[in-house]
């Protein structure tokens, strides 16, 4: 039985295959509409979500399956003091696959050790978010036509932003990738990502707090929200939350074929005037997320 806890649980070949299947689903939706008849997905969300939870649910429904679950810990037995391990054992009796989001780093890994059905990590604290990364890879593949030879700017909360950590981990396995890490000092990428992923794999990167400094070199600009819920004090959050706001003026030096991404939700970091720019890909990204999750569910349930 396979789980997806960290993006490196999938090989590059497996990711390529998921991208291929997702593209086939986009072209031939009918062919997949009964692949999961009679199957159930449980979505256990101990933290807020719009896209991740609903795209998992929509994905399972479009495959012909059904969905059960909860969207806040307070409405589950967690509020009575039940452990994650016991919740998972219970839900495994009712479902064929589980997507789980939890504020504690490592909770989905612990869950996977107790589970009798596949577990998908739908975000664990400030750690990882592998299905957002699959979404991002499909988006890059569809929009740029490649996953190699790219200069990727990551901007905003690189410290707590789990989507950033998973995306760097994933992209480090492709050829000729360069990173421009744009953040205020307080929200720099964690040391372990620098040492264990970037430096260990000899991936070139620069760090800057100036969003425009390398704008003309970027193929991808990945904006992120300052992760309010992971701050220890409100004052720091208020000081940093509007540090970067991407607008038309800041894009003046950008390449014509720049791909602007954001895992969403957006708070203030991309001005709405950018939404009409042909380089804005963040709502397309939302849609790609559903298709790659369909491909992932098929893989983990071993549906042919
Ligand atoms: C991200 C997350 O939950 O980490 N959202 C998402 O899943 N699309 C990004 C965020 O919340 O800022």
PDB file of N, CA and C and ligand atoms in Angstrom, residues 51-52 101 129 132 162-163 225 227 263-265, ligand 1:
ATOM      1  N   UNK A  51      -9.528  25.122  -1.411  1.00  0.00           N
ATOM      2  CA  UNK A  51      -9.118  24.419  -2.623  1.00  0.00           C
ATOM      3  C   UNK A  51      -8.728  22.970  -2.407  1.00  0.00           C
ATOM      4  N   UNK A  52      -7.882  22.738  -1.417  1.00  0.00           N
ATOM      5  CA  UNK A  52      -7.349  21.383  -1.295  1.00  0.00           C
ATOM      6  C   UNK A  52      -8.474  20.390  -0.985  1.00  0.00           C
ATOM      7  N   UNK A 101      -5.266  16.837   6.450  1.00  0.00           N
ATOM      8  CA  UNK A 101      -4.496  18.066   6.720  1.00  0.00           C
ATOM      9  C   UNK A 101      -4.455  18.273   8.226  1.00  0.00           C
ATOM     10  N   UNK A 129       3.480  19.891   1.544  1.00  0.00           N
ATOM     11  CA  UNK A 129       2.151  19.896   0.916  1.00  0.00           C
ATOM     12  C   UNK A 129       2.310  19.275  -0.476  1.00  0.00           C
ATOM     13  N   UNK A 132      -0.178  19.939  -3.460  1.00  0.00           N
ATOM     14  CA  UNK A 132      -0.064  21.270  -4.066  1.00  0.00           C
ATOM     15  C   UNK A 132       1.104  21.254  -5.041  1.00  0.00           C
ATOM     16  N   UNK A 162       4.598  25.951   3.432  1.00  0.00           N
ATOM     17  CA  UNK A 162       4.891  24.534   3.150  1.00  0.00           C
ATOM     18  C   UNK A 162       4.890  24.230   1.658  1.00  0.00           C
ATOM     19  N   UNK A 163       4.100  24.996   0.884  1.00  0.00           N
ATOM     20  CA  UNK A 163       4.065  24.716  -0.558  1.00  0.00           C
ATOM     21  C   UNK A 163       5.433  24.988  -1.175  1.00  0.00           C
ATOM     22  N   UNK A 225       1.424  33.650   0.429  1.00  0.00           N
ATOM     23  CA  UNK A 225       0.789  34.419   1.509  1.00  0.00           C
ATOM     24  C   UNK A 225       1.654  34.333   2.769  1.00  0.00           C
ATOM     25  N   UNK A 227       2.029  33.418   6.310  1.00  0.00           N
ATOM     26  CA  UNK A 227       1.240  32.386   6.997  1.00  0.00           C
ATOM     27  C   UNK A 227       0.882  32.811   8.429  1.00  0.00           C
ATOM     28  N   UNK A 263      -0.319  29.428  -4.714  1.00  0.00           N
ATOM     29  CA  UNK A 263      -1.138  28.276  -4.313  1.00  0.00           C
ATOM     30  C   UNK A 263      -2.538  28.707  -3.863  1.00  0.00           C
ATOM     31  N   UNK A 264      -2.690  29.997  -3.554  1.00  0.00           N
ATOM     32  CA  UNK A 264      -3.920  30.582  -3.008  1.00  0.00           C
ATOM     33  C   UNK A 264      -4.211  29.955  -1.633  1.00  0.00           C
ATOM     34  N   UNK A 265      -4.891  30.553  -0.738  1.00  0.00           N
ATOM     35  CA  UNK A 265      -5.580  31.827  -0.858  1.00  0.00           C
ATOM     36  C   UNK A 265      -4.638  33.030  -0.908  1.00  0.00           C
TER      37      UNK A 265
HETATM   38  C1  LIG B   1      -1.680  26.569   0.755  1.00  0.00           C
HETATM   39  C2  LIG B   1      -1.557  25.786   2.045  1.00  0.00           C
HETATM   40  O1  LIG B   1      -2.572  25.356   2.618  1.00  0.00           O
HETATM   41  O2  LIG B   1      -0.430  25.566   2.436  1.00  0.00           O
HETATM   42  N1  LIG B   1      -2.992  26.556   0.248  1.00  0.00           N
HETATM   43  C3  LIG B   1      -3.386  25.538  -0.542  1.00  0.00           C
HETATM   44  O3  LIG B   1      -3.412  24.398  -0.160  1.00  0.00           O
HETATM   45  N2  LIG B   1      -3.717  25.822  -1.806  1.00  0.00           N
HETATM   46  C4  LIG B   1      -1.101  27.921   0.840  1.00  0.00           C
HETATM   47  C5  LIG B   1      -1.569  28.837   1.930  1.00  0.00           C
HETATM   48  O4  LIG B   1      -2.439  28.497   2.739  1.00  0.00           O
HETATM   49  O5  LIG B   1      -1.045  29.951   1.974  1.00  0.00           O
END
